[in-house]
PDB file of C-alpha atoms in Angstrom:
ATOM      1  CA  MET A   3     132.746 197.172  70.515  1.00 88.00           C
ATOM      2  CA  GLU A   4     130.612 198.872  67.918  1.00 90.00           C
ATOM      3  CA  LYS A   5     127.225 198.020  66.519  1.00 93.00           C
ATOM      4  CA  LEU A   6     127.042 196.596  63.015  1.00 89.00           C
ATOM      5  CA  THR A   7     124.869 198.137  60.389  1.00 93.00           C
ATOM      6  CA  THR A   8     122.082 196.153  58.737  1.00 93.00           C
ATOM      7  CA  GLU A   9     124.238 195.633  55.639  1.00 93.00           C
ATOM      8  CA  GLN A  10     127.134 194.327  57.731  1.00 91.00           C
ATOM      9  CA  LEU A  11     124.815 191.949  59.593  1.00 87.00           C
ATOM     10  CA  LYS A  12     123.553 190.537  56.291  1.00 88.00           C
ATOM     11  CA  GLU A  13     127.147 189.832  55.176  1.00 87.00           C
ATOM     12  CA  THR A  14     128.087 187.766  58.243  1.00 83.00           C
ATOM     13  CA  LYS A  15     128.195 184.022  57.772  1.00 79.00           C
ATOM     14  CA  PRO A  16     127.708 181.802  60.859  1.00 79.00           C
ATOM     15  CA  GLY A  17     129.480 178.752  59.389  1.00 80.00           C
ATOM     16  CA  GLU A  18     132.988 179.493  60.693  1.00 79.00           C
ATOM     17  CA  VAL A  19     132.303 178.070  64.150  1.00 83.00           C
ATOM     18  CA  LEU A  20     130.897 174.848  62.723  1.00 87.00           C
ATOM     19  CA  THR A  21     133.887 174.478  60.417  1.00 89.00           C
ATOM     20  CA  ILE A  22     136.472 174.839  63.164  1.00 91.00           C
ATOM     21  CA  ALA A  23     134.497 172.512  65.447  1.00 93.00           C
ATOM     22  CA  ALA A  24     134.394 169.883  62.705  1.00 95.00           C
ATOM     23  CA  VAL A  25     138.139 170.196  62.084  1.00 96.00           C
ATOM     24  CA  MET A  26     138.874 169.860  65.823  1.00 97.00           C
ATOM     25  CA  ALA A  27     136.619 166.782  66.050  1.00 97.00           C
ATOM     26  CA  VAL A  28     138.379 165.112  63.112  1.00 97.00           C
ATOM     27  CA  LEU A  29     141.795 165.845  64.631  1.00 97.00           C
ATOM     28  CA  ALA A  30     140.733 164.445  68.002  1.00 96.00           C
ATOM     29  CA  ALA A  31     139.396 161.295  66.321  1.00 97.00           C
ATOM     30  CA  ALA A  32     142.684 160.886  64.424  1.00 96.00           C
ATOM     31  CA  VAL A  33     144.721 161.133  67.634  1.00 93.00           C
ATOM     32  CA  VAL A  34     142.527 158.567  69.378  1.00 92.00           C
ATOM     33  CA  ALA A  35     142.701 156.240  66.367  1.00 94.00           C
ATOM     34  CA  ALA A  36     146.505 156.495  66.293  1.00 90.00           C
ATOM     35  CA  LEU A  37     146.736 155.673  70.005  1.00 83.00           C
ATOM     36  CA  VAL A  38     144.389 152.707  69.732  1.00 85.00           C
ATOM     37  CA  CYS A  39     146.287 151.402  66.704  1.00 86.00           C
ATOM     38  CA  LYS A  40     149.590 151.686  68.559  1.00 80.00           C
ATOM     39  CA  ILE A  41     148.174 149.885  71.594  1.00 79.00           C
ATOM     40  CA  VAL A  42     146.614 147.065  69.551  1.00 79.00           C
ATOM     41  CA  ILE A  43     149.653 146.432  67.341  1.00 84.00           C
ATOM     42  CA  SER A  44     152.323 146.580  70.055  1.00 79.00           C
ATOM     43  CA  ASN A  45     152.876 143.700  72.476  1.00 78.00           C
ATOM     44  CA  SER A  46     154.533 145.908  75.061  1.00 77.00           C
ATOM     45  CA  GLY A  47     155.409 149.555  75.345  1.00 77.00           C
ATOM     46  CA  SER A  48     154.077 152.867  76.472  1.00 79.00           C
ATOM     47  CA  VAL A  49     152.156 155.842  75.147  1.00 77.00           C
ATOM     48  CA  SER A  50     152.559 159.369  76.453  1.00 82.00           C
ATOM     49  CA  ILE A  51     150.179 162.182  75.565  1.00 82.00           C
ATOM     50  CA  PRO A  52     150.886 165.875  76.122  1.00 86.00           C
ATOM     51  CA  GLY A  53     149.277 166.997  79.350  1.00 87.00           C
ATOM     52  CA  GLY A  54     150.761 164.341  81.606  1.00 88.00           C
ATOM     53  CA  TRP A  55     148.839 161.282  80.375  1.00 88.00           C
ATOM     54  CA  GLU A  56     150.946 158.137  80.152  1.00 88.00           C
ATOM     55  CA  PHE A  57     149.911 154.529  79.523  1.00 81.00           C
ATOM     56  CA  SER A  58     152.186 151.489  79.845  1.00 82.00           C
ATOM     57  CA  TRP A  59     151.485 147.828  79.170  1.00 76.00           C
ATOM     58  CA  ALA A  60     153.559 144.685  79.207  1.00 70.00           C
TER      59      ALA A  60
END
């Protein structure tokens, strides 16, 4: 690691973290909305999510 000069510190923009957090939140909301829509529309079936999560209903 090396220290930044004053000019380099002035050029940094802190918005990148907020942008990626907002994108991740929108993607998570879209996945949840798709799952809820699938559950509500279907009379019977199952949903499996990566990571070992699986839901079944009859």
